[in-house]
Amino acid sequence: MRAPRCSTRPATALLLLVSAAIGGCASSATPRSTRLTVDDLEHVSREFAASLLASDVMRDRGPDSPLWVVSIERVLNLSRDVMSPGEQWFVMNHLRASLPVRQMRQEKNIIFVLPAEGARRAHEYAQQHGLETAPLAERRPTHVMSATFRSAVRQDEKGATELYYCEFEIRRIGDRELVWKDDVAFKRIARGHIWD
Amino acid sequence: MVNAPTIHAQAAPAAVATATARRVSIILLLGLLLGLLLSAAGCQDRMRMAPTHLIEQGEHAQAREQVMRHMTHDPSKRQYLLDRMRIGVLAMADGQPRAADVVFGEVFDVLRTLGINEDRTVAAAVFHEGVKFWKGEPFEQALALWYISAQQAMLGRWDNARAAAGNSLFRLHDFGRDPATGQRIDTAAIARRAAEIERARREGREVGPYDDGDDFLNTGYAVVESNFTLGYITHALASYQLGRDREGEDYLAAAAEIDPHIRPLLRELRDGDYNTVLMVGYGMGPRKVAYGPGNALARFDPRTASDGRPLLAAVRDQGGQPIADRRVAVPVVADVNRMAADHRWNNLEDVRLAKNAVGDLLIVGGATAAVIGADHGSDVAVFAGLGAMALGAMAKAGSHADTRFCDVMPQRLYVVPVKIDQPGQTVELQVQGLPGSRLILTGLMPPANGALQLRYVKLNSGRGSPPQWAVSGRIYYSNDITGAVPGPQWPWLLGGNDVRLPTPRAVEDYHRDGMTRDVTYVELENAYRAEGLRLAVEDGTGLPPGRHVLEGGDSLIPPMGGTTGFVRLFGQVHPPYRIQGAELRRLERRLIPPDRSEPPAVHRSR
């Protein structure tokens, strides 16, 4: 009986098996982080622009109402996320640059202004992300608009859910009377082991 | 009838020879394969250590340059985050918090991302821990997040400092104490327990509620709150700065619960009269080494010993005299050696991958199957055996623990509250009994508007006397932090002693002291840029700057006042600058007439 000839095909299969095992397989669709994204910041600013336009204080105003010059402060970050100064200013500047808010200048005699430092940082952030920015106006402010971001997280071995709560308000300079306030909340979910 | 015995007797020698040749060839192939695969165990990526001697002598800019020179720019490489963590920590040690923004941003992003290694877990578990993306042990992650918190605080971003500090206080897995000794269990004991459970399961015995060793590792712990005192303290400081006093008190109370011996310090932080907090690092953090069967386990061995020595701090007036009632001695708040040795601060991946016993068993089983298969002419058995052996050998090669670690962390950290209420005041720091650590901190200014200022200071830890610059207590160069030093103002690049950036204010001083008024700050800035100098953190690739021009580098970006980088740079006299480019040389010739060898202001002052 002749000795059987060793085939190279099983060896090749073994190498392929090894290669495949080393390479692993990637999953690209699962969200891995609960950090704020550019989309979140845009969403928040759009929501608040619409809310402000529909508010009682805006309904009562017209083009001949006393001029309001609203100075915008950067977002106060009380969330778990680290927000760059550019991100903190971008939210406010994006709100200021939104169409409904721009229309308030003509229809409600309200303008929103950024401090010089904030305008610069917002401009830099928008450039980095290919987004539009608004020009800076210069007037003596009568009101100030501020925003606060908070978050709470629930984590287990398999993932995390983070609830963001964003609060905006406008106060009159001087007596600090609250003239408008609103909030929006949204969740971000991430899957994956906390301990890799 | 065939004479079977005769035919068989005639055929036997050839069959035996064939089987023998087959067995020999298989064994040779096994040996070759085993040799190649086991040699891979010695060929794992070696970590290039940061230059310890430079760090111990406070030469953080040089150290940073060396690390940046060899850093990986490929996000898929295991070393990616480790490089950025090291660069950020060295930038902080050098007083360059703004320069660390980009790298720390990446570090924070990755540390907040879940399941990074989830898709690589199978491959890593079977073959090589090096397949996995390095995120650091939990204590390294907590320290990195703390550094980000300190960096944000140094930049006055207290809301972000609070967020990062909060992230550093993640919960820990506690496997409790060894019932036999009552001591906190270590990773070696956890590994033994897991192996015992594995063996018991294989032998069909019940051992507690766990299905196997992995089940024990995944569920056999209690989730406990962090004991990272430094994180609680930093969070508290940030809370106070944001007007959240009750939150601040809660975090200080948590720190007091963990470390009762620091309660006097915590009372000072809560009630004391201070406007500056120094976070002071000393020594070199522990080194990660492999040990145990097949070097499959990892532990951290101290490089700087833990000794519990307090840090002495004294505020001095502009004349260098100690101010009464402004001396403190503060205890160690974070001992990185202790953290690294505590299983709660280890991720136990080395334990999970300690497969030497299993690897050995596979190797033995695989070889046996291959030889038997060869003897019986079975290709299937041969290659199944080869496959099992390959897996076993590769598992053995991959079971060597990865010893990569963040080698630029300090061994210990202190927190020092002081009051700076006059320009020119300095702070003398020294670890008790270690004269080589002595540092006279210059460049601190009273903070504006009653705010708190925070500085990270890395003390030298070399032997013997401290370098002269560390204790000179002087500022030899006009700079953008403390302003002009006495005397005529002239750019150092053109022979003077002023290394301020080319701003209108600086150029006005130059005009006053003899520079022709047709030289504008724009022209000066253009000449500096043409010289190849970096004038802003935003110039360049997002990486921190290298060495300052005073030290032979290409950066004019000053370190923050009240940091080791500031003291090293401005506390000693450096060799004069040699102009490289044509534009600055032309400017020099315009400003210094050929019959003089010095610039006008310096000439006048003599």
Coordinates of N, CA and C in Angstrom, one line a residue, chain A residues 3-7 10-11 14 18 21-27 32-35 74-85 88 121 150 155 157-160 162 164 190-196, chain B residues 18 22 98 105 108-109 112-119 123 127 131-132 135 138 148 152 156-157 159-160 162-164 167 170-173 218 221 242 244 344 346-347 349 377 379 383 386-387 390 394:
Chain A
A3 N 2.0 5.0 0.8 CA 1.7 5.9 1.9 C 0.9 7.1 1.3
P4 N -0.1 7.5 2.0 CA -0.9 8.6 1.5 C -0.1 9.9 1.5
R5 N -0.3 10.8 0.5 CA 0.4 12.0 0.4 C -0.3 13.0 1.3
C6 N 0.5 13.8 2.1 CA 0.0 14.8 3.0 C -0.5 16.0 2.1
S7 N -1.7 16.4 2.4 CA -2.2 17.6 1.6 C -1.9 18.8 2.4
P10 N -5.3 21.3 4.7 CA -5.6 21.4 6.1 C -4.7 22.4 6.8
A11 N -3.4 22.5 6.4 CA -2.5 23.5 7.0 C -2.9 24.9 6.7
L14 N -5.8 25.8 8.7 CA -5.4 26.1 10.1 C -4.9 27.5 10.2
V18 N -6.4 30.6 12.4 CA -5.6 31.4 13.3 C -5.8 32.8 13.0
A21 N -9.1 34.2 14.0 CA -9.3 34.3 15.4 C -8.5 35.5 16.0
I22 N -7.4 35.7 15.4 CA -6.6 36.9 15.8 C -7.3 38.2 15.4
G23 N -7.8 38.2 14.2 CA -8.5 39.4 13.7 C -9.7 39.8 14.4
G24 N -10.5 38.7 14.9 CA -11.7 39.0 15.6 C -12.7 39.6 14.6
C25 N -13.8 40.1 15.1 CA -14.8 40.8 14.3 C -15.2 42.0 15.0
A26 N -15.5 43.1 14.2 CA -15.8 44.4 14.8 C -17.3 44.6 14.7
S27 N -17.8 45.3 15.8 CA -19.2 45.7 15.8 C -19.2 47.2 15.7
R32 N -21.1 53.5 22.3 CA -20.1 53.1 23.4 C -19.9 54.2 24.4
S33 N -20.5 55.4 24.2 CA -20.2 56.4 25.1 C -21.5 57.3 25.3
T34 N -21.6 57.8 26.5 CA -22.7 58.7 26.9 C -22.3 60.1 26.8
R35 N -21.2 60.4 26.3 CA -20.7 61.8 26.2 C -21.6 62.6 25.3
R74 N -21.7 81.7 29.0 CA -21.4 80.4 28.6 C -22.1 79.4 29.5
V75 N -22.3 78.2 29.0 CA -23.0 77.1 29.7 C -22.2 76.8 31.0
L76 N -22.9 76.7 32.1 CA -22.4 76.2 33.3 C -22.5 74.7 33.3
N77 N -21.4 74.0 33.3 CA -21.4 72.5 33.2 C -21.4 71.9 34.5
L78 N -22.6 71.3 34.9 CA -22.6 70.6 36.2 C -22.9 69.1 35.8
S79 N -22.6 68.7 34.6 CA -22.8 67.3 34.2 C -21.5 66.5 34.5
R80 N -21.5 65.3 34.1 CA -20.4 64.4 34.3 C -19.4 64.6 33.1
D81 N -19.8 65.3 32.2 CA -19.0 65.4 31.0 C -18.0 66.6 31.1
V82 N -16.9 66.5 30.5 CA -16.0 67.7 30.4 C -16.3 68.4 29.1
M83 N -16.7 69.6 29.2 CA -17.1 70.4 28.0 C -16.0 71.4 27.7
S84 N -15.5 71.5 26.5 CA -14.5 72.5 26.2 C -15.2 73.9 26.2
P85 N -14.4 74.9 26.4 CA -14.9 76.3 26.3 C -15.6 76.5 25.0
Q88 N -19.0 75.0 25.2 CA -19.9 75.8 26.1 C -20.4 77.0 25.5
R121 N -14.3 81.9 20.9 CA -14.3 80.5 21.2 C -15.4 79.8 20.4
R150 N -26.9 69.5 33.5 CA -26.6 68.6 34.5 C -26.8 67.2 34.0
Q155 N -25.2 53.0 35.9 CA -24.3 52.1 35.2 C -24.4 50.7 35.8
E157 N -22.7 46.4 34.8 CA -21.6 45.7 34.1 C -21.7 45.9 32.6
K158 N -22.9 46.0 32.1 CA -23.1 45.9 30.7 C -23.3 47.2 30.0
G159 N -23.4 48.3 30.7 CA -23.6 49.5 30.0 C -23.9 50.7 30.9
A160 N -24.3 51.8 30.3 CA -24.6 53.0 31.1 C -25.7 53.8 30.4
E162 N -27.2 57.7 30.6 CA -27.0 59.0 31.2 C -28.1 60.0 30.8
Y164 N -29.3 63.7 30.6 CA -28.9 65.1 30.6 C -30.1 66.0 30.9
A190 N -25.2 53.8 26.4 CA -24.0 53.2 25.9 C -24.0 51.7 26.3
R191 N -23.5 50.9 25.5 CA -23.4 49.5 25.8 C -21.9 49.1 25.8
G192 N -21.6 48.2 26.7 CA -20.3 47.7 26.7 C -19.8 47.5 28.2
H193 N -18.8 46.7 28.4 CA -18.3 46.4 29.7 C -17.6 47.7 30.2
I194 N -17.9 48.0 31.4 CA -17.2 49.1 32.1 C -15.8 48.6 32.3
W195 N -15.7 47.4 32.8 CA -14.3 46.8 33.0 C -14.0 46.0 31.8
D196 N -13.1 46.4 31.0 CA -12.8 45.8 29.7 C -12.1 44.4 30.0
Chain B
T18 N 7.9 4.0 6.5 CA 7.0 5.1 6.2 C 6.5 5.8 7.5
R22 N 7.1 9.4 8.8 CA 5.9 10.3 9.1 C 6.0 10.8 10.5
R98 N -2.6 74.3 29.5 CA -3.3 74.5 28.3 C -2.8 73.6 27.2
G105 N -8.0 65.6 26.3 CA -9.3 65.4 25.7 C -9.5 64.0 25.1
F108 N -9.7 61.5 28.1 CA -11.0 61.5 28.7 C -12.1 60.8 27.8
D109 N -12.0 61.1 26.5 CA -12.9 60.4 25.6 C -12.8 58.9 25.7
R112 N -14.0 57.3 28.9 CA -15.5 57.3 29.1 C -16.1 56.4 28.1
T113 N -15.3 55.7 27.2 CA -15.9 54.8 26.2 C -15.9 53.4 26.8
L114 N -17.1 52.7 26.7 CA -17.3 51.4 27.2 C -16.9 50.3 26.2
G115 N -16.5 49.2 26.7 CA -16.3 48.0 25.9 C -15.3 48.2 24.7
I116 N -14.3 49.0 25.0 CA -13.3 49.2 23.9 C -12.7 47.9 23.5
N117 N -12.4 47.0 24.4 CA -11.8 45.7 24.1 C -12.8 44.6 23.9
E118 N -14.0 44.9 23.9 CA -15.0 43.8 23.8 C -14.9 43.0 22.6
D119 N -14.6 43.7 21.5 CA -14.5 42.9 20.2 C -13.2 42.2 20.1
A123 N -9.9 37.1 21.0 CA -8.6 36.9 20.5 C -7.6 37.1 21.7
F127 N -5.1 34.3 22.7 CA -3.8 34.4 22.1 C -2.8 35.3 22.8
V131 N -3.1 42.2 22.0 CA -4.1 42.5 21.1 C -5.0 43.6 21.6
K132 N -5.1 43.7 22.9 CA -6.1 44.6 23.5 C -5.5 46.0 23.5
K135 N -5.9 50.7 28.3 CA -6.6 51.7 29.0 C -6.0 52.0 30.4
P138 N -7.2 50.3 36.8 CA -8.1 51.3 37.3 C -7.4 52.4 38.1
I148 N -6.7 65.3 34.7 CA -7.5 66.1 33.9 C -8.3 67.1 34.8
Q152 N -7.9 71.2 34.4 CA -9.1 72.1 34.2 C -9.1 73.2 35.3
G156 N -8.9 77.5 35.5 CA -10.0 78.2 36.1 C -11.3 77.6 35.6
R157 N -11.3 76.4 35.0 CA -12.6 75.8 34.6 C -13.1 74.8 35.7
D159 N -16.0 74.0 36.7 CA -17.1 73.1 36.4 C -16.6 71.8 35.8
N160 N -15.6 72.0 34.9 CA -15.0 70.8 34.2 C -14.1 70.0 35.2
R162 N -14.7 69.7 38.3 CA -15.7 69.0 39.1 C -16.1 67.7 38.4
A163 N -16.4 67.8 37.1 CA -16.8 66.7 36.3 C -15.7 65.6 36.2
A164 N -14.5 66.1 36.0 CA -13.4 65.1 35.8 C -13.1 64.4 37.2
N167 N -15.6 61.8 37.8 CA -15.3 60.6 37.0 C -14.2 59.7 37.6
F170 N -15.0 56.4 40.4 CA -15.8 55.3 40.0 C -15.7 54.1 41.0
R171 N -16.8 53.3 41.1 CA -16.9 52.3 42.0 C -15.8 51.2 41.7
L172 N -15.5 50.4 42.8 CA -14.5 49.4 42.7 C -15.0 48.0 43.0
H173 N -14.3 47.0 42.5 CA -14.6 45.6 42.8 C -13.8 45.1 44.0
N218 N -16.0 37.2 37.7 CA -17.1 38.2 37.3 C -18.1 38.5 38.3
Y221 N -17.3 39.4 43.9 CA -16.9 40.6 44.6 C -18.1 41.4 45.0
L242 N -17.9 76.6 42.8 CA -19.1 76.8 42.1 C -20.3 77.2 43.0
R244 N -21.3 75.5 45.5 CA -22.1 74.4 46.0 C -21.4 73.9 47.3
R344 N -8.3 46.1 44.5 CA -9.5 46.8 44.1 C -9.1 47.8 43.0
N346 N -6.8 47.1 40.6 CA -6.3 46.3 39.5 C -7.5 45.8 38.7
N347 N -7.3 45.6 37.3 CA -8.4 45.1 36.5 C -8.4 43.6 36.4
E349 N -6.9 41.6 34.6 CA -6.9 40.9 33.3 C -5.7 39.9 33.3
G377 N -2.0 7.1 10.2 CA -2.3 7.6 8.8 C -3.4 8.5 8.7
D379 N -4.8 12.0 8.5 CA -4.5 13.5 8.4 C -5.4 14.3 9.4
F383 N -3.7 16.9 12.0 CA -3.9 18.4 12.0 C -4.8 18.8 13.1
L386 N -2.2 19.1 15.6 CA -1.4 20.3 15.4 C -2.1 21.6 15.8
G387 N -3.4 21.6 15.4 CA -4.2 22.8 15.7 C -4.3 23.0 17.2
A390 N -1.0 24.2 18.4 CA -0.8 25.6 18.0 C -1.6 26.5 19.0
M394 N 0.3 28.9 21.4 CA 0.1 30.4 21.3 C -0.6 30.9 22.6

